Amino acid sequence: MSTAFRVARRRCVKIIAAAPATATSLVGLVLCASVAAAELVSETDPAAMKLKYKADATKAPERQDPQAFCDNCTFYTAKDGAASGACAALGGRPVAAKGWCTAWEGY
Ligand code: SF4
């Protein structure tokens, strides 16, 4: 789990805990869900663009190795089978397990 995600989750828990048990809590839950959904690095993110990151590795024209994916890159950390994980090359932000970029480095 990325540091950014943990901080966002912790912040959400504090907001919900501090809110009265009313509609405010529901708003907090919706906002937290939005934060979690927006967590994956976008292909248009400036840092991702520099590395030509693609969330779907098969759509990366520079990719030479058909077995190269984020989930077998040395910069990637995630639980086994997770759909996304943290990329150290992108500051620990989440990337798609089946993504790829030009910084890919196999084990
Ligand atoms: Fe994926 Fe590795 Fe590139 Fe990060 S450095 S985006 S884990 S291929």
Tab-separated table of N, CA, C and O and ligand atoms in Angstrom:
chain	number	residue	atom	x	y	z
A	1	MET	N	0.853	-1.180	0.000
A	1	MET	CA	0.000	0.000	0.000
A	1	MET	C	0.896	1.238	0.000
A	1	MET	O	1.857	1.311	0.738
A	2	SER	N	0.612	2.192	-0.831
A	2	SER	CA	1.453	3.370	-0.934
A	2	SER	C	1.288	4.276	0.274
A	2	SER	O	0.270	4.260	0.960
A	3	THR	N	2.317	5.072	0.523
A	3	THR	CA	2.255	6.024	1.622
A	3	THR	C	1.137	7.016	1.400
A	3	THR	O	0.386	7.328	2.327
A	4	ALA	N	0.991	7.491	0.179
A	4	ALA	CA	-0.066	8.462	-0.129
A	4	ALA	C	-1.437	7.880	0.171
A	4	ALA	O	-2.303	8.556	0.714
A	5	PHE	N	-1.620	6.603	-0.182
A	5	PHE	CA	-2.910	5.970	0.059
A	5	PHE	C	-3.162	5.845	1.550
A	5	PHE	O	-4.257	6.104	2.025
A	6	ARG	N	-2.120	5.446	2.317
A	6	ARG	CA	-2.282	5.292	3.762
A	6	ARG	C	-2.624	6.626	4.404
A	6	ARG	O	-3.478	6.703	5.271
A	7	VAL	N	-1.964	7.699	3.974
A	7	VAL	CA	-2.243	9.022	4.523
A	7	VAL	C	-3.670	9.431	4.185
A	7	VAL	O	-4.405	9.899	5.054
A	8	ALA	N	-4.082	9.218	2.941
A	8	ALA	CA	-5.447	9.571	2.531
A	8	ALA	C	-6.459	8.771	3.322
A	8	ALA	O	-7.468	9.302	3.777
A	9	ARG	N	-6.195	7.475	3.525
A	9	ARG	CA	-7.124	6.631	4.266
A	9	ARG	C	-7.206	7.089	5.721
A	9	ARG	O	-8.283	7.186	6.275
A	10	ARG	N	-6.052	7.401	6.331
A	10	ARG	CA	-6.023	7.858	7.717
A	10	ARG	C	-6.820	9.158	7.855
A	10	ARG	O	-7.588	9.333	8.786
A	11	ARG	N	-6.643	10.063	6.884
A	11	ARG	CA	-7.356	11.336	6.893
A	11	ARG	C	-8.866	11.084	6.793
A	11	ARG	O	-9.649	11.707	7.485
A	12	CYS	N	-9.255	10.153	5.948
A	12	CYS	CA	-10.670	9.833	5.804
A	12	CYS	C	-11.238	9.285	7.101
A	12	CYS	O	-12.337	9.660	7.511
A	13	VAL	N	-10.500	8.416	7.768
A	13	VAL	CA	-10.974	7.849	9.033
A	13	VAL	C	-11.169	8.955	10.051
A	13	VAL	O	-12.159	8.983	10.772
A	14	LYS	N	-10.246	9.917	10.118
A	14	LYS	CA	-10.370	11.031	11.058
A	14	LYS	C	-11.593	11.880	10.745
A	14	LYS	O	-12.311	12.301	11.632
A	15	ILE	N	-11.834	12.152	9.476
A	15	ILE	CA	-12.985	12.966	9.070
A	15	ILE	C	-14.276	12.278	9.481
A	15	ILE	O	-15.164	12.874	10.076
A	16	ILE	N	-14.348	10.986	9.214
A	16	ILE	CA	-15.574	10.250	9.527
A	16	ILE	C	-15.768	10.181	11.041
A	16	ILE	O	-16.875	10.378	11.551
A	17	ALA	N	-14.684	9.952	11.778
A	17	ALA	CA	-14.783	9.844	13.231
A	17	ALA	C	-15.200	11.168	13.848
A	17	ALA	O	-15.932	11.201	14.839
A	18	ALA	N	-14.746	12.274	13.285
A	18	ALA	CA	-15.043	13.595	13.837
A	18	ALA	C	-16.440	14.076	13.462
A	18	ALA	O	-17.012	14.916	14.153
A	19	ALA	N	-16.992	13.532	12.418
A	19	ALA	CA	-18.298	14.008	11.952
A	19	ALA	C	-19.420	13.425	12.804
A	19	ALA	O	-19.341	12.306	13.262
A	20	PRO	N	-20.471	14.208	13.013
A	20	PRO	CA	-21.643	13.667	13.705
A	20	PRO	C	-22.237	12.539	12.859
A	20	PRO	O	-22.075	12.507	11.642
A	21	ALA	N	-22.883	11.608	13.523
A	21	ALA	CA	-23.458	10.458	12.821
A	21	ALA	C	-24.705	10.895	12.057
A	21	ALA	O	-25.826	10.561	12.389
A	22	THR	N	-24.467	11.680	11.049
A	22	THR	CA	-25.564	12.199	10.220
A	22	THR	C	-25.155	12.113	8.765
A	22	THR	O	-24.258	11.369	8.402
A	23	ALA	N	-25.770	12.920	7.978
A	23	ALA	CA	-25.454	12.946	6.546
A	23	ALA	C	-24.001	13.342	6.304
A	23	ALA	O	-23.412	12.960	5.298
A	24	THR	N	-23.395	14.084	7.250
A	24	THR	CA	-21.997	14.481	7.090
A	24	THR	C	-21.099	13.252	6.964
A	24	THR	O	-20.159	13.224	6.183
A	25	SER	N	-21.397	12.205	7.732
A	25	SER	CA	-20.603	10.975	7.649
A	25	SER	C	-20.731	10.346	6.274
A	25	SER	O	-19.759	9.831	5.725
A	26	LEU	N	-21.926	10.386	5.732
A	26	LEU	CA	-22.136	9.817	4.398
A	26	LEU	C	-21.346	10.592	3.353
A	26	LEU	O	-20.746	10.009	2.453
A	27	VAL	N	-21.324	11.909	3.498
A	27	VAL	CA	-20.542	12.739	2.568
A	27	VAL	C	-19.070	12.359	2.684
A	27	VAL	O	-18.370	12.212	1.684
A	28	GLY	N	-18.602	12.161	3.911
A	28	GLY	CA	-17.214	11.763	4.124
A	28	GLY	C	-16.900	10.442	3.459
A	28	GLY	O	-15.862	10.284	2.824
A	29	LEU	N	-17.816	9.491	3.574
A	29	LEU	CA	-17.605	8.189	2.944
A	29	LEU	C	-17.517	8.315	1.430
A	29	LEU	O	-16.673	7.697	0.792
A	30	VAL	N	-18.380	9.123	0.847
A	30	VAL	CA	-18.365	9.323	-0.612
A	30	VAL	C	-17.055	9.973	-1.033
A	30	VAL	O	-16.425	9.553	-2.004
A	31	LEU	N	-16.612	10.969	-0.284
A	31	LEU	CA	-15.355	11.640	-0.612
A	31	LEU	C	-14.187	10.674	-0.501
A	31	LEU	O	-13.289	10.673	-1.331
A	32	CYS	N	-14.179	9.834	0.508
A	32	CYS	CA	-13.091	8.873	0.675
A	32	CYS	C	-13.064	7.876	-0.476
A	32	CYS	O	-12.003	7.503	-0.963
A	33	ALA	N	-14.229	7.437	-0.908
A	33	ALA	CA	-14.295	6.510	-2.033
A	33	ALA	C	-13.731	7.174	-3.281
A	33	ALA	O	-13.031	6.550	-4.067
A	34	SER	N	-13.998	8.465	-3.444
A	34	SER	CA	-13.480	9.194	-4.601
A	34	SER	C	-11.965	9.278	-4.556
A	34	SER	O	-11.290	9.120	-5.565
A	35	VAL	N	-11.416	9.517	-3.359
A	35	VAL	CA	-9.957	9.582	-3.207
A	35	VAL	C	-9.342	8.257	-3.594
A	35	VAL	O	-8.379	8.196	-4.358
A	36	ALA	N	-9.917	7.161	-3.087
A	36	ALA	CA	-9.364	5.840	-3.380
A	36	ALA	C	-9.441	5.535	-4.868
A	36	ALA	O	-8.512	4.996	-5.451
A	37	ALA	N	-10.554	5.903	-5.521
A	37	ALA	CA	-10.727	5.611	-6.940
A	37	ALA	C	-9.761	6.419	-7.793
A	37	ALA	O	-9.368	6.002	-8.859
A	38	ALA	N	-9.358	7.600	-7.336
A	38	ALA	CA	-8.491	8.471	-8.106
A	38	ALA	C	-7.020	8.190	-7.838
A	38	ALA	O	-6.167	8.921	-8.302
A	39	GLU	N	-6.728	7.146	-7.106
A	39	GLU	CA	-5.356	6.898	-6.678
A	39	GLU	C	-4.408	6.459	-7.796
A	39	GLU	O	-3.255	6.825	-7.780
A	40	LEU	N	-4.865	5.673	-8.758
A	40	LEU	CA	-3.946	5.157	-9.777
A	40	LEU	C	-3.321	6.296	-10.577
A	40	LEU	O	-3.990	7.263	-10.927
A	41	VAL	N	-2.051	6.171	-10.849
A	41	VAL	CA	-1.356	7.177	-11.645
A	41	VAL	C	-1.966	7.217	-13.048
A	41	VAL	O	-2.176	6.178	-13.674
A	42	SER	N	-2.220	8.408	-13.511
A	42	SER	CA	-2.776	8.584	-14.847
A	42	SER	C	-1.657	8.557	-15.896
A	42	SER	O	-0.538	8.992	-15.623
A	43	GLU	N	-1.970	8.092	-17.067
A	43	GLU	CA	-1.002	8.109	-18.165
A	43	GLU	C	-0.622	9.538	-18.555
A	43	GLU	O	0.415	9.759	-19.164
A	44	THR	N	-1.471	10.484	-18.216
A	44	THR	CA	-1.201	11.878	-18.558
A	44	THR	C	-0.500	12.641	-17.435
A	44	THR	O	-0.209	13.823	-17.583
A	45	ASP	N	-0.229	11.961	-16.333
A	45	ASP	CA	0.546	12.566	-15.250
A	45	ASP	C	1.931	12.914	-15.808
A	45	ASP	O	2.527	12.098	-16.528
A	46	PRO	N	2.462	14.104	-15.516
A	46	PRO	CA	3.754	14.495	-16.096
A	46	PRO	C	4.885	13.485	-15.851
A	46	PRO	O	5.648	13.181	-16.774
A	47	ALA	N	4.982	12.963	-14.643
A	47	ALA	CA	6.050	11.988	-14.350
A	47	ALA	C	5.817	10.694	-15.120
A	47	ALA	O	6.760	10.086	-15.643
A	48	ALA	N	4.559	10.273	-15.216
A	48	ALA	CA	4.224	9.053	-15.955
A	48	ALA	C	4.493	9.233	-17.454
A	48	ALA	O	4.972	8.315	-18.123
A	49	MET	N	4.196	10.432	-17.942
A	49	MET	CA	4.432	10.700	-19.365
A	49	MET	C	5.912	10.635	-19.709
A	49	MET	O	6.293	10.147	-20.772
A	50	LYS	N	6.763	11.113	-18.792
A	50	LYS	CA	8.215	11.051	-19.041
A	50	LYS	C	8.682	9.608	-19.214
A	50	LYS	O	9.605	9.333	-19.963
A	51	LEU	N	8.010	8.696	-18.485
A	51	LEU	CA	8.378	7.275	-18.551
A	51	LEU	C	7.519	6.515	-19.561
A	51	LEU	O	7.639	5.302	-19.687
A	52	LYS	N	6.654	7.243	-20.274
A	52	LYS	CA	5.762	6.651	-21.275
A	52	LYS	C	4.921	5.519	-20.673
A	52	LYS	O	4.709	4.482	-21.299
A	53	TYR	N	4.466	5.752	-19.442
A	53	TYR	CA	3.658	4.765	-18.723
A	53	TYR	C	2.332	4.503	-19.427
A	53	TYR	O	1.665	5.430	-19.879
A	54	LYS	N	1.984	3.232	-19.528
A	54	LYS	CA	0.674	2.815	-20.038
A	54	LYS	C	0.055	1.878	-19.012
A	54	LYS	O	0.717	0.928	-18.552
A	55	ALA	N	-1.189	2.132	-18.655
A	55	ALA	CA	-1.896	1.272	-17.703
A	55	ALA	C	-2.113	-0.122	-18.293
A	55	ALA	O	-2.202	-1.104	-17.568
A	56	ASP	N	-2.155	-0.194	-19.611
A	56	ASP	CA	-2.252	-1.473	-20.321
A	56	ASP	C	-0.959	-1.634	-21.116
A	56	ASP	O	-0.761	-0.975	-22.141
A	57	ALA	N	-0.091	-2.505	-20.616
A	57	ALA	CA	1.231	-2.678	-21.228
A	57	ALA	C	1.164	-3.010	-22.714
A	57	ALA	O	2.046	-2.616	-23.474
A	58	THR	N	0.118	-3.690	-23.128
A	58	THR	CA	0.020	-4.088	-24.538
A	58	THR	C	-0.175	-2.889	-25.462
A	58	THR	O	-0.047	-3.015	-26.677
A	59	LYS	N	-0.468	-1.728	-24.864
A	59	LYS	CA	-0.657	-0.510	-25.669
A	59	LYS	C	0.582	0.382	-25.680
A	59	LYS	O	0.518	1.520	-26.135
A	60	ALA	N	1.710	-0.135	-25.177
A	60	ALA	CA	2.953	0.631	-25.150
A	60	ALA	C	3.806	0.219	-26.345
A	60	ALA	O	4.373	-0.882	-26.360
A	61	PRO	N	3.933	1.073	-27.367
A	61	PRO	CA	4.676	0.697	-28.569
A	61	PRO	C	6.169	0.456	-28.321
A	61	PRO	O	6.805	-0.297	-29.056
A	62	GLU	N	6.726	1.066	-27.258
A	62	GLU	CA	8.158	0.913	-26.973
A	62	GLU	C	8.484	-0.413	-26.287
A	62	GLU	O	9.633	-0.814	-26.211
A	63	ARG	N	7.500	-1.075	-25.792
A	63	ARG	CA	7.702	-2.315	-25.023
A	63	ARG	C	8.159	-3.435	-25.958
A	63	ARG	O	7.470	-3.772	-26.915
A	64	GLN	N	9.323	-4.009	-25.677
A	64	GLN	CA	9.892	-5.062	-26.510
A	64	GLN	C	9.605	-6.457	-25.970
A	64	GLN	O	9.460	-7.404	-26.735
A	65	ASP	N	9.578	-6.584	-24.627
A	65	ASP	CA	9.399	-7.887	-23.979
A	65	ASP	C	7.914	-8.097	-23.668
A	65	ASP	O	7.353	-7.402	-22.820
A	66	PRO	N	7.274	-9.062	-24.300
A	66	PRO	CA	5.838	-9.274	-24.052
A	66	PRO	C	5.534	-9.770	-22.641
A	66	PRO	O	4.390	-9.783	-22.235
A	67	GLN	N	6.575	-10.166	-21.918
A	67	GLN	CA	6.371	-10.631	-20.534
A	67	GLN	C	6.586	-9.513	-19.517
A	67	GLN	O	6.457	-9.741	-18.311
A	68	ALA	N	6.937	-8.328	-19.979
A	68	ALA	CA	7.232	-7.217	-19.067
A	68	ALA	C	5.952	-6.489	-18.663
A	68	ALA	O	5.236	-5.952	-19.521
A	69	PHE	N	5.700	-6.483	-17.377
A	69	PHE	CA	4.548	-5.779	-16.804
A	69	PHE	C	5.007	-5.128	-15.500
A	69	PHE	O	6.017	-5.535	-14.917
A	70	CYS	N	4.226	-4.189	-15.028
A	70	CYS	CA	4.538	-3.565	-13.742
A	70	CYS	C	4.677	-4.626	-12.642
A	70	CYS	O	5.562	-4.527	-11.802
A	71	ASP	N	3.820	-5.639	-12.659
A	71	ASP	CA	3.831	-6.597	-11.550
A	71	ASP	C	5.046	-7.518	-11.534
A	71	ASP	O	5.197	-8.310	-10.609
A	72	ASN	N	5.928	-7.418	-12.542
A	72	ASN	CA	7.187	-8.157	-12.443
A	72	ASN	C	8.381	-7.208	-12.620
A	72	ASN	O	9.469	-7.623	-13.008
A	73	CYS	N	8.159	-5.972	-12.278
A	73	CYS	CA	9.207	-4.935	-12.329
A	73	CYS	C	9.807	-4.774	-10.929
A	73	CYS	O	9.100	-4.887	-9.930
A	74	THR	N	11.098	-4.507	-10.882
A	74	THR	CA	11.753	-4.357	-9.575
A	74	THR	C	11.243	-3.146	-8.800
A	74	THR	O	11.366	-3.100	-7.584
A	75	PHE	N	10.663	-2.190	-9.479
A	75	PHE	CA	10.170	-0.982	-8.806
A	75	PHE	C	8.767	-1.154	-8.228
A	75	PHE	O	8.236	-0.249	-7.599
A	76	TYR	N	8.155	-2.298	-8.464
A	76	TYR	CA	6.750	-2.531	-8.103
A	76	TYR	C	6.622	-3.305	-6.799
A	76	TYR	O	7.343	-4.280	-6.576
A	77	THR	N	5.688	-2.874	-5.946
A	77	THR	CA	5.400	-3.577	-4.695
A	77	THR	C	3.890	-3.680	-4.535
A	77	THR	O	3.178	-2.677	-4.635
A	78	ALA	N	3.416	-4.904	-4.283
A	78	ALA	CA	1.974	-5.114	-4.064
A	78	ALA	C	1.775	-6.490	-3.472
A	78	ALA	O	2.690	-7.328	-3.467
A	79	LYS	N	0.574	-6.716	-2.997
A	79	LYS	CA	0.212	-8.049	-2.544
A	79	LYS	C	0.049	-8.914	-3.783
A	79	LYS	O	-0.349	-8.414	-4.847
A	80	ASP	N	0.325	-10.207	-3.656
A	80	ASP	CA	0.165	-11.130	-4.782
A	80	ASP	C	-1.245	-11.057	-5.345
A	80	ASP	O	-2.217	-11.086	-4.592
A	81	GLY	N	-1.324	-10.959	-6.651
A	81	GLY	CA	-2.615	-10.965	-7.318
A	81	GLY	C	-3.362	-9.644	-7.301
A	81	GLY	O	-4.459	-9.555	-7.852
A	82	ALA	N	-2.787	-8.617	-6.704
A	82	ALA	CA	-3.463	-7.310	-6.639
A	82	ALA	C	-3.523	-6.686	-8.035
A	82	ALA	O	-2.634	-6.895	-8.859
A	83	ALA	N	-4.561	-5.916	-8.284
A	83	ALA	CA	-4.731	-5.266	-9.584
A	83	ALA	C	-3.843	-4.045	-9.736
A	83	ALA	O	-3.641	-3.548	-10.846
A	84	SER	N	-3.294	-3.573	-8.621
A	84	SER	CA	-2.392	-2.419	-8.665
A	84	SER	C	-1.407	-2.499	-7.517
A	84	SER	O	-1.588	-3.272	-6.583
A	85	GLY	N	-0.358	-1.702	-7.636
A	85	GLY	CA	0.654	-1.681	-6.586
A	85	GLY	C	1.451	-0.394	-6.660
A	85	GLY	O	1.236	0.426	-7.556
A	86	ALA	N	2.355	-0.234	-5.726
A	86	ALA	CA	3.152	0.984	-5.641
A	86	ALA	C	4.371	0.898	-6.553
A	86	ALA	O	5.043	-0.122	-6.614
A	87	CYS	N	4.637	1.993	-7.254
A	87	CYS	CA	5.808	2.071	-8.134
A	87	CYS	C	6.825	3.030	-7.530
A	87	CYS	O	6.553	4.222	-7.399
A	88	ALA	N	7.996	2.502	-7.205
A	88	ALA	CA	9.049	3.329	-6.611
A	88	ALA	C	9.575	4.359	-7.606
A	88	ALA	O	9.990	5.445	-7.221
A	89	ALA	N	9.513	4.053	-8.888
A	89	ALA	CA	9.992	4.993	-9.910
A	89	ALA	C	9.049	6.191	-10.047
A	89	ALA	O	9.426	7.219	-10.589
A	90	LEU	N	7.827	6.033	-9.562
A	90	LEU	CA	6.847	7.121	-9.618
A	90	LEU	C	6.494	7.569	-8.199
A	90	LEU	O	5.341	7.868	-7.895
A	91	GLY	N	7.473	7.581	-7.352
A	91	GLY	CA	7.305	8.099	-5.997
A	91	GLY	C	6.427	7.248	-5.107
A	91	GLY	O	5.853	7.750	-4.150
A	92	GLY	N	6.287	5.972	-5.437
A	92	GLY	CA	5.475	5.082	-4.614
A	92	GLY	C	3.993	5.149	-4.908
A	92	GLY	O	3.189	4.541	-4.213
A	93	ARG	N	3.630	5.874	-5.941
A	93	ARG	CA	2.209	5.983	-6.282
A	93	ARG	C	1.729	4.701	-6.974
A	93	ARG	O	2.507	4.002	-7.611
A	94	PRO	N	0.422	4.424	-6.874
A	94	PRO	CA	-0.105	3.180	-7.442
A	94	PRO	C	-0.170	3.176	-8.970
A	94	PRO	O	-0.566	4.164	-9.579
A	95	VAL	N	0.218	2.047	-9.515
A	95	VAL	CA	0.119	1.827	-10.960
A	95	VAL	C	-0.610	0.509	-11.191
A	95	VAL	O	-0.712	-0.325	-10.289
A	96	ALA	N	-1.093	0.316	-12.398
A	96	ALA	CA	-1.804	-0.920	-12.735
A	96	ALA	C	-0.819	-2.083	-12.808
A	96	ALA	O	0.273	-1.948	-13.362
A	97	ALA	N	-1.208	-3.222	-12.269
A	97	ALA	CA	-0.346	-4.412	-12.291
A	97	ALA	C	0.054	-4.788	-13.709
A	97	ALA	O	1.177	-5.226	-13.952
A	98	LYS	N	-0.856	-4.595	-14.646
A	98	LYS	CA	-0.573	-4.962	-16.041
A	98	LYS	C	-0.145	-3.752	-16.869
A	98	LYS	O	-0.259	-3.760	-18.096
A	99	GLY	N	0.376	-2.738	-16.186
A	99	GLY	CA	0.919	-1.585	-16.875
A	99	GLY	C	2.383	-1.787	-17.236
A	99	GLY	O	2.950	-2.870	-17.011
A	100	TRP	N	2.984	-0.751	-17.761
A	100	TRP	CA	4.399	-0.811	-18.154
A	100	TRP	C	4.888	0.601	-18.425
A	100	TRP	O	4.100	1.491	-18.785
A	101	CYS	N	6.185	0.797	-18.277
A	101	CYS	CA	6.808	2.068	-18.686
A	101	CYS	C	8.248	1.805	-19.082
A	101	CYS	O	8.764	0.698	-18.896
A	102	THR	N	8.908	2.825	-19.597
A	102	THR	CA	10.275	2.658	-20.108
A	102	THR	C	11.303	2.428	-19.000
A	102	THR	O	12.437	2.047	-19.299
A	103	ALA	N	10.916	2.617	-17.749
A	103	ALA	CA	11.840	2.360	-16.634
A	103	ALA	C	11.771	0.910	-16.165
A	103	ALA	O	12.467	0.524	-15.243
A	104	TRP	N	10.932	0.103	-16.840
A	104	TRP	CA	10.754	-1.288	-16.407
A	104	TRP	C	12.109	-1.971	-16.271
A	104	TRP	O	12.971	-1.862	-17.143
A	105	GLU	N	12.247	-2.689	-15.179
A	105	GLU	CA	13.468	-3.455	-14.931
A	105	GLU	C	13.043	-4.786	-14.325
A	105	GLU	O	12.426	-4.817	-13.262
A	106	GLY	N	13.363	-5.855	-15.003
A	106	GLY	CA	12.974	-7.178	-14.517
A	106	GLY	C	13.872	-7.658	-13.403
A	106	GLY	O	14.967	-7.132	-13.195
A	107	TYR	N	13.387	-8.637	-12.683
A	107	TYR	CA	14.180	-9.219	-11.586
A	107	TYR	C	15.329	-10.021	-12.133
A	107	TYR	O	15.283	-10.588	-13.163
B	1	SF4	FE1	5.505	-0.125	-13.903
B	1	SF4	FE2	8.074	-0.567	-13.290
B	1	SF4	FE3	7.413	1.448	-14.869
B	1	SF4	FE4	6.816	1.546	-12.310
B	1	SF4	S1	8.889	1.492	-13.190
B	1	SF4	S2	5.452	2.097	-14.004
B	1	SF4	S3	6.329	-0.589	-11.855
B	1	SF4	S4	7.144	-0.742	-15.320
